[in-house]
């Protein structure tokens, strides 16, 4: 009986959480972590608009050689990431690199942000590219 009650409460909480889309026009940047020396926990701690109980669109800013984009896209898609043109690489990347953002909807916490940041930096390095940090977007608080 207790397990059933716990499952019902979890289901109710899940229904209350609004689902968001990476294409939602109401999204705004709530966390910025462009300094690779700053811990993800510090970036989240200083983010006054971040709503930790709601999902966010996590974006990693990368730049890769054009020839490696299809391989990177396939590798990231296996874990639910979408690779799109644009991002901070438009301002920072070497001209031979293609600016990209890897994004997906998820709940944010310091551990996962840190792990994914390391993963994206490794991906960029293995493909001869660059990583420029991450940010997260959420709709405005209601």
Coordinates of N, CA, C and O in Angstrom, one line a residue:
X1 N 0.8 -1.2 0.0 CA 0.0 0.0 0.0 C 0.9 1.3 0.0 O 0.6 2.2 -0.7
X2 N 1.9 1.3 0.8 CA 2.8 2.4 0.9 C 3.5 2.7 -0.5 O 3.6 3.8 -0.9
X3 N 3.9 1.6 -1.1 CA 4.6 1.8 -2.4 C 3.6 2.4 -3.5 O 4.0 3.2 -4.3
X4 N 2.3 2.0 -3.4 CA 1.3 2.5 -4.3 C 1.1 4.0 -4.0 O 1.0 4.8 -5.0
X5 N 1.1 4.4 -2.8 CA 0.9 5.8 -2.4 C 2.1 6.6 -2.9 O 1.9 7.7 -3.4
X6 N 3.3 6.1 -2.7 CA 4.5 6.8 -3.2 C 4.5 7.0 -4.7 O 4.8 8.0 -5.2
X7 N 4.1 5.9 -5.4 CA 4.0 6.0 -6.9 C 2.9 7.0 -7.3 O 3.2 7.8 -8.3
X8 N 1.8 7.1 -6.6 CA 0.8 8.1 -7.0 C 1.3 9.5 -6.8 O 1.0 10.4 -7.6
X9 N 2.0 9.8 -5.6 CA 2.5 11.1 -5.4 C 3.5 11.5 -6.4 O 3.6 12.6 -6.9
X10 N 4.4 10.6 -6.8 CA 5.4 10.8 -7.8 C 4.7 11.1 -9.2 O 5.2 12.1 -9.9
X11 N 3.7 10.4 -9.5 CA 3.0 10.7 -10.8 C 2.3 12.0 -10.8 O 2.3 12.8 -11.8
X12 N 1.7 12.4 -9.6 CA 1.2 13.8 -9.5 C 2.2 14.9 -9.7 O 2.0 15.9 -10.4
X13 N 3.4 14.7 -9.1 CA 4.4 15.7 -9.2 C 4.9 15.8 -10.6 O 5.1 16.9 -11.2
X14 N 5.0 14.6 -11.3 CA 5.4 14.6 -12.7 C 4.5 15.4 -13.6 O 4.8 16.1 -14.5
X15 N 3.2 15.2 -13.3 CA 2.2 15.9 -14.1 C 2.2 17.4 -13.9 O 1.9 18.2 -14.8
X16 N 2.6 17.9 -12.7 CA 2.6 19.3 -12.5 C 3.8 20.0 -13.1 O 3.8 21.2 -13.4
X17 N 4.9 19.2 -13.4 CA 6.0 19.8 -14.0 C 5.8 20.1 -15.5 O 5.4 19.2 -16.2
X18 N 5.9 21.4 -15.9 CA 5.6 21.7 -17.3 C 6.7 21.1 -18.1 O 7.9 21.2 -17.8
X19 N 6.4 20.5 -19.2 CA 7.3 20.0 -20.2 C 7.8 21.2 -21.0 O 6.9 22.1 -21.4
X20 N 9.0 21.3 -21.3 CA 9.5 22.4 -22.2 C 10.1 21.8 -23.4 O 10.5 20.7 -23.5
X21 N 10.2 22.7 -24.4 CA 10.8 22.4 -25.7 C 12.0 23.3 -25.9 O 12.0 24.4 -25.5
X22 N 13.0 22.8 -26.5 CA 14.2 23.6 -26.8 C 13.8 24.8 -27.8 O 14.5 25.7 -27.9
X23 N 12.7 24.7 -28.4 CA 12.2 25.7 -29.3 C 11.2 26.6 -28.7 O 10.6 27.5 -29.4
X24 N 11.0 26.5 -27.4 CA 10.0 27.4 -26.7 C 10.5 28.8 -26.8 O 11.6 29.2 -26.4
X25 N 9.7 29.7 -27.4 CA 10.1 31.1 -27.5 C 10.2 31.9 -26.2 O 10.8 32.9 -26.1
X26 N 9.6 31.3 -25.1 CA 9.7 32.0 -23.8 C 10.9 31.6 -23.0 O 11.1 32.1 -21.9
X27 N 11.8 30.8 -23.6 CA 13.0 30.4 -22.8 C 14.0 31.6 -22.7 O 14.1 32.5 -23.6
X28 N 14.7 31.7 -21.6 CA 15.7 32.7 -21.4 C 16.8 32.1 -20.6 O 16.7 31.1 -19.9
X29 N 18.0 32.6 -20.8 CA 19.2 32.1 -20.2 C 19.1 32.4 -18.7 O 18.9 33.5 -18.2
X30 N 19.3 31.3 -17.9 CA 19.2 31.4 -16.4 C 20.5 31.0 -15.7 O 20.7 31.4 -14.5
X31 N 21.4 30.3 -16.4 CA 22.7 30.0 -15.9 C 23.7 30.1 -17.0 O 23.4 29.7 -18.1
X32 N 24.8 30.7 -16.7 CA 25.9 30.8 -17.6 C 27.2 30.3 -17.0 O 27.5 30.6 -15.8
X33 N 27.9 29.4 -17.7 CA 29.1 28.8 -17.2 C 30.1 28.8 -18.4 O 30.4 27.7 -19.0
X34 N 30.6 29.9 -18.8 CA 31.6 30.0 -19.9 C 33.0 29.9 -19.4 O 33.9 29.8 -20.3
X35 N 33.3 30.0 -18.1 CA 34.6 29.9 -17.6 C 34.9 28.5 -17.2 O 34.4 28.0 -16.3
X36 N 35.8 27.9 -17.9 CA 36.1 26.4 -17.7 C 36.7 26.2 -16.4 O 36.7 25.0 -15.9
X37 N 37.2 27.2 -15.7 CA 37.8 27.0 -14.4 C 36.8 27.1 -13.2 O 37.1 26.7 -12.1
X38 N 35.6 27.5 -13.5 CA 34.5 27.6 -12.5 C 33.8 26.3 -12.4 O 33.4 25.7 -13.4
X39 N 33.6 25.9 -11.2 CA 32.8 24.6 -10.9 C 31.3 24.8 -11.3 O 30.8 25.9 -11.2
X40 N 30.7 23.8 -11.8 CA 29.3 23.8 -12.2 C 28.5 24.2 -10.9 O 27.5 25.0 -11.1
X41 N 28.9 23.7 -9.8 CA 28.1 24.1 -8.6 C 28.1 25.6 -8.3 O 27.2 26.2 -7.8
X42 N 29.3 26.2 -8.6 CA 29.4 27.7 -8.4 C 28.5 28.4 -9.4 O 27.8 29.4 -9.0
X43 N 28.5 28.0 -10.6 CA 27.6 28.6 -11.6 C 26.2 28.5 -11.3 O 25.4 29.5 -11.4
X44 N 25.8 27.3 -10.8 CA 24.4 27.1 -10.4 C 24.0 27.9 -9.1 O 23.0 28.5 -9.0
X45 N 25.0 28.0 -8.2 CA 24.8 28.8 -7.0 C 24.6 30.3 -7.2 O 23.8 30.9 -6.5
X46 N 25.2 30.8 -8.2 CA 25.1 32.3 -8.5 C 23.9 32.6 -9.4 O 23.6 33.7 -9.7
X47 N 23.2 31.6 -9.9 CA 22.2 31.8 -10.9 C 20.8 32.1 -10.2 O 20.1 31.2 -9.7
X48 N 20.5 33.3 -10.0 CA 19.4 33.8 -9.2 C 18.1 33.4 -9.9 O 17.0 33.3 -9.2
X49 N 18.0 33.3 -11.2 CA 16.8 33.0 -11.9 C 16.5 31.5 -12.2 O 15.5 31.2 -12.7
X50 N 17.5 30.7 -11.9 CA 17.4 29.3 -12.1 C 16.3 28.7 -11.2 O 16.3 29.0 -10.0
X51 N 15.5 27.8 -11.7 CA 14.4 27.1 -10.9 C 14.8 25.7 -10.8 O 14.5 24.9 -11.8
X52 N 15.5 25.2 -9.8 CA 16.1 23.9 -9.7 C 15.0 22.8 -9.8 O 15.4 21.6 -10.2
X53 N 13.8 23.0 -9.5 CA 12.8 22.0 -9.5 C 12.1 21.8 -10.9 O 11.3 21.0 -11.0
X54 N 12.6 22.6 -11.9 CA 12.0 22.5 -13.2 C 13.1 22.1 -14.2 O 14.3 22.4 -14.1
X55 N 12.7 21.4 -15.3 CA 13.6 21.1 -16.3 C 14.1 22.3 -17.0 O 13.5 23.4 -17.0
X56 N 15.3 22.2 -17.7 CA 15.9 23.3 -18.4 C 16.5 22.8 -19.7 O 16.6 21.5 -19.9
X57 N 16.8 23.7 -20.6 CA 17.5 23.3 -21.8 C 18.9 23.6 -21.6 O 19.3 24.7 -21.4
X58 N 19.7 22.5 -21.5 CA 21.2 22.7 -21.3 C 21.8 22.8 -22.7 O 21.6 21.9 -23.5
X59 N 22.6 23.8 -22.8 CA 23.3 24.0 -24.1 C 24.8 24.1 -23.9 O 25.3 24.8 -23.1
X60 N 25.5 23.3 -24.7 CA 27.0 23.3 -24.7 C 27.4 24.0 -26.0 O 27.0 23.6 -27.1
X61 N 28.3 25.0 -25.9 CA 28.7 25.7 -27.1 C 30.1 25.1 -27.6 O 31.0 25.0 -26.8
X62 N 30.1 24.7 -28.9 CA 31.2 24.0 -29.5 C 31.5 24.6 -30.8 O 30.7 25.3 -31.4
X63 N 32.7 24.3 -31.3 CA 33.0 24.6 -32.7 C 33.8 23.4 -33.2 O 34.8 23.0 -32.6
X64 N 33.4 22.8 -34.4 CA 34.0 21.6 -34.9 C 34.3 21.8 -36.4 O 33.6 22.6 -37.1
X65 N 35.3 21.1 -36.9 CA 35.5 21.1 -38.3 C 34.3 20.5 -39.0 O 33.7 19.6 -38.5
X66 N 33.9 21.1 -40.1 CA 32.7 20.7 -40.8 C 32.6 19.2 -41.1 O 31.6 18.6 -41.0
X67 N 33.8 18.6 -41.4 CA 33.8 17.2 -41.7 C 33.5 16.3 -40.6 O 33.1 15.1 -40.7
X68 N 33.7 16.8 -39.4 CA 33.4 15.9 -38.2 C 32.0 16.1 -37.6 O 31.6 15.4 -36.7
X69 N 31.2 17.1 -38.1 CA 29.9 17.4 -37.6 C 29.0 16.1 -37.7 O 28.3 15.8 -36.7
X70 N 28.9 15.4 -38.8 CA 28.0 14.3 -38.9 C 28.3 13.2 -37.8 O 27.4 12.7 -37.2
X71 N 29.6 12.9 -37.6 CA 30.0 11.9 -36.6 C 29.6 12.4 -35.2 O 29.1 11.6 -34.4
X72 N 29.9 13.6 -34.9 CA 29.6 14.2 -33.6 C 28.1 14.2 -33.4 O 27.6 13.8 -32.3
X73 N 27.3 14.5 -34.4 CA 25.8 14.6 -34.3 C 25.3 13.2 -34.0 O 24.5 13.0 -33.1
X74 N 25.8 12.2 -34.7 CA 25.4 10.8 -34.4 C 25.7 10.3 -33.0 O 24.9 9.7 -32.3
X75 N 26.9 10.6 -32.6 CA 27.4 10.2 -31.3 C 26.5 10.9 -30.2 O 26.1 10.2 -29.2
X76 N 26.2 12.2 -30.3 CA 25.5 12.9 -29.3 C 24.0 12.5 -29.3 O 23.3 12.4 -28.3
X77 N 23.5 12.2 -30.5 CA 22.1 11.8 -30.6 C 21.7 10.5 -29.9 O 20.6 10.4 -29.4
X78 N 22.7 9.7 -29.7 CA 22.5 8.4 -29.0 C 22.1 8.7 -27.5 O 21.5 7.9 -26.9
X79 N 22.5 9.9 -27.0 CA 22.2 10.2 -25.6 C 21.2 11.3 -25.5 O 21.1 12.0 -24.5
X80 N 20.4 11.6 -26.6 CA 19.4 12.6 -26.6 C 19.8 14.0 -26.9 O 19.0 14.9 -26.7
X81 N 21.0 14.2 -27.3 CA 21.5 15.6 -27.6 C 21.1 15.9 -29.0 O 21.2 15.0 -29.9
X82 N 20.9 17.2 -29.3 CA 20.7 17.7 -30.6 C 21.8 18.6 -30.9 O 22.1 19.4 -30.1
X83 N 22.3 18.6 -32.1 CA 23.4 19.5 -32.5 C 22.9 20.5 -33.5 O 22.4 20.1 -34.6
X84 N 23.0 21.7 -33.2 CA 22.4 22.8 -34.1 C 23.5 23.8 -34.4 O 24.4 24.0 -33.5
X85 N 23.4 24.5 -35.5 CA 24.3 25.6 -35.8 C 24.2 26.8 -34.8 O 23.1 27.0 -34.3
X86 N 25.3 27.5 -34.6 CA 25.2 28.7 -33.8 C 25.9 28.6 -32.5 O 26.8 27.8 -32.3
X87 N 25.6 29.5 -31.6 CA 26.2 29.5 -30.3 C 27.4 30.5 -30.2 O 27.7 31.2 -31.1
X88 N 28.1 30.4 -29.1 CA 29.3 31.3 -28.8 C 30.4 31.1 -29.8 O 31.2 32.0 -29.9
X89 N 30.5 30.0 -30.5 CA 31.6 29.8 -31.4 C 31.5 30.7 -32.6 O 32.5 30.9 -33.2
X90 N 30.4 31.4 -32.8 CA 30.3 32.4 -33.9 C 31.2 33.5 -33.6 O 31.7 34.2 -34.6
X91 N 31.5 33.8 -32.4 CA 32.3 34.9 -32.0 C 33.8 34.5 -31.7 O 34.7 35.3 -31.8
X92 N 33.9 33.3 -31.2 CA 35.2 32.8 -30.6 C 36.0 31.8 -31.4 O 37.2 31.7 -31.2
X93 N 35.3 31.1 -32.3 CA 36.0 30.0 -33.0 C 36.9 30.4 -34.1 O 36.7 31.5 -34.7
X94 N 37.9 29.6 -34.4 CA 38.8 29.8 -35.6 C 37.9 29.7 -36.8 O 36.9 29.0 -36.8
X95 N 38.2 30.4 -37.9 CA 37.4 30.5 -39.1 C 37.1 29.1 -39.7 O 36.1 29.0 -40.4
X96 N 38.0 28.2 -39.6 CA 37.8 26.9 -40.2 C 36.9 26.0 -39.4 O 36.6 24.8 -39.9
X97 N 36.4 26.4 -38.3 CA 35.5 25.6 -37.5 C 34.0 26.1 -37.6 O 33.8 27.2 -37.8
X98 N 33.1 25.1 -37.5 CA 31.7 25.4 -37.6 C 31.1 25.6 -36.1 O 31.2 24.7 -35.3
X99 N 30.6 26.7 -35.8 CA 30.0 27.0 -34.5 C 28.7 26.2 -34.3 O 27.8 26.1 -35.2
X100 N 28.6 25.5 -33.2 CA 27.4 24.6 -32.9 C 27.0 24.8 -31.4 O 27.8 25.2 -30.6
X101 N 25.8 24.3 -31.2 CA 25.3 24.1 -29.8 C 24.8 22.7 -29.7 O 24.1 22.3 -30.6
X102 N 25.2 22.0 -28.7 CA 24.6 20.7 -28.4 C 23.6 21.0 -27.3 O 24.0 21.6 -26.2
X103 N 22.4 20.5 -27.4 CA 21.4 20.9 -26.5 C 20.4 19.7 -26.2 O 20.2 18.8 -27.1
X104 N 19.9 19.7 -25.0 CA 18.8 18.7 -24.6 C 18.1 19.3 -23.4 O 18.6 20.0 -22.6
X105 N 16.9 18.8 -23.2 CA 16.1 19.2 -22.1 C 16.4 18.2 -20.9 O 16.4 17.0 -21.2
X106 N 16.7 18.7 -19.8 CA 17.0 17.9 -18.6 C 16.8 18.7 -17.3 O 16.8 19.9 -17.4
X107 N 16.8 18.0 -16.2 CA 16.9 18.7 -14.9 C 18.4 19.0 -14.7 O 19.3 18.1 -15.0
X108 N 18.7 20.1 -14.1 CA 20.1 20.5 -13.9 C 20.5 20.2 -12.5 O 19.8 20.4 -11.5
X109 N 21.7 19.7 -12.4 CA 22.4 19.6 -11.1 C 23.9 19.7 -11.4 O 24.3 19.5 -12.5
X110 N 24.7 20.0 -10.4 CA 26.1 20.3 -10.6 C 26.8 19.0 -11.1 O 27.7 19.2 -12.0
X111 N 26.5 17.9 -10.6 CA 27.2 16.7 -11.1 C 27.0 16.4 -12.6 O 28.0 16.3 -13.3
X112 N 25.8 16.5 -13.0 CA 25.5 16.2 -14.5 C 26.0 17.3 -15.4 O 26.5 17.0 -16.5
X113 N 25.9 18.5 -14.9 CA 26.5 19.6 -15.7 C 28.0 19.5 -15.9 O 28.5 19.7 -17.0
X114 N 28.7 19.1 -14.8 CA 30.1 18.9 -14.8 C 30.5 17.8 -15.7 O 31.4 17.9 -16.5
X115 N 29.8 16.7 -15.6 CA 30.1 15.5 -16.4 C 29.9 15.8 -17.9 O 30.7 15.4 -18.7
X116 N 28.8 16.4 -18.2 CA 28.5 16.7 -19.6 C 29.5 17.8 -20.2 O 29.9 17.7 -21.3
X117 N 29.9 18.7 -19.3 CA 30.9 19.7 -19.8 C 32.2 19.0 -20.1 O 32.8 19.3 -21.2
X118 N 32.6 18.1 -19.3 CA 33.9 17.3 -19.6 C 33.7 16.5 -20.9 O 34.6 16.4 -21.7
X119 N 32.5 15.9 -21.0 CA 32.3 15.1 -22.2 C 32.3 15.9 -23.5 O 32.9 15.5 -24.5
X120 N 31.7 17.1 -23.4 CA 31.7 18.0 -24.6 C 33.1 18.5 -24.9 O 33.5 18.6 -26.1
X121 N 33.9 18.8 -23.9 CA 35.3 19.3 -24.1 C 36.1 18.2 -24.8 O 36.9 18.4 -25.7
X122 N 35.9 16.9 -24.3 CA 36.6 15.8 -24.9 C 36.2 15.5 -26.3 O 37.0 15.3 -27.2
X123 N 34.9 15.6 -26.6 CA 34.4 15.5 -28.0 C 35.0 16.5 -28.9 O 35.5 16.2 -30.0
X124 N 35.0 17.7 -28.5 CA 35.6 18.8 -29.3 C 37.1 18.6 -29.5 O 37.5 18.7 -30.7
X125 N 37.8 18.2 -28.5 CA 39.2 18.0 -28.6 C 39.5 16.8 -29.6 O 40.4 16.9 -30.4
X126 N 38.8 15.7 -29.4 CA 39.0 14.5 -30.3 C 38.7 14.8 -31.8 O 39.3 14.2 -32.6
X127 N 37.8 15.8 -32.0 CA 37.5 16.1 -33.4 C 38.2 17.3 -33.9 O 37.8 17.9 -35.0
X128 N 39.2 17.8 -33.2 CA 39.9 19.0 -33.6 C 39.2 20.3 -33.5 O 39.4 21.2 -34.2
X129 N 38.3 20.4 -32.5 CA 37.5 21.6 -32.3 C 37.8 22.2 -31.0 O 38.8 22.0 -30.4
X130 N 36.8 23.1 -30.6 CA 36.9 23.8 -29.4 C 35.6 23.7 -28.6 O 34.5 23.6 -29.2
X131 N 35.7 23.9 -27.3 CA 34.5 24.0 -26.4 C 34.5 25.4 -25.8 O 35.6 25.8 -25.3
X132 N 33.3 26.0 -25.6 CA 33.2 27.4 -25.1 C 32.3 27.5 -23.9 O 31.9 28.5 -23.6
X133 N 32.1 26.4 -23.2 CA 31.3 26.4 -22.0 C 29.8 26.1 -22.3 O 29.5 25.6 -23.3
X134 N 29.0 26.3 -21.2 CA 27.6 25.9 -21.3 C 26.7 27.0 -20.7 O 27.2 27.8 -19.9
X135 N 25.4 26.9 -21.0 CA 24.4 27.7 -20.4 C 23.2 26.9 -20.3 O 23.1 25.8 -20.9
X136 N 22.2 27.4 -19.6 CA 20.9 26.7 -19.5 C 19.8 27.8 -19.6 O 19.9 28.9 -19.2
X137 N 18.7 27.3 -20.2 CA 17.5 28.1 -20.4 C 16.3 27.5 -19.8 O 16.1 26.3 -19.7
X138 N 15.4 28.4 -19.3 CA 14.2 28.0 -18.7 C 13.2 29.1 -19.0 O 13.6 30.3 -19.2
X139 N 11.9 28.8 -19.0 CA 10.9 29.9 -19.1 C 10.9 30.7 -17.9 O 11.4 30.3 -16.8
X140 N 10.4 32.0 -18.0 CA 10.3 32.9 -16.9 C 9.4 32.3 -15.8 O 8.5 31.5 -16.1
X141 N 9.8 32.5 -14.6 CA 9.0 32.0 -13.4 C 7.6 32.6 -13.6 O 7.4 33.8 -13.9
X142 N 6.6 31.8 -13.3 CA 5.2 32.2 -13.4 C 4.6 32.6 -12.0 O 4.9 32.2 -11.0

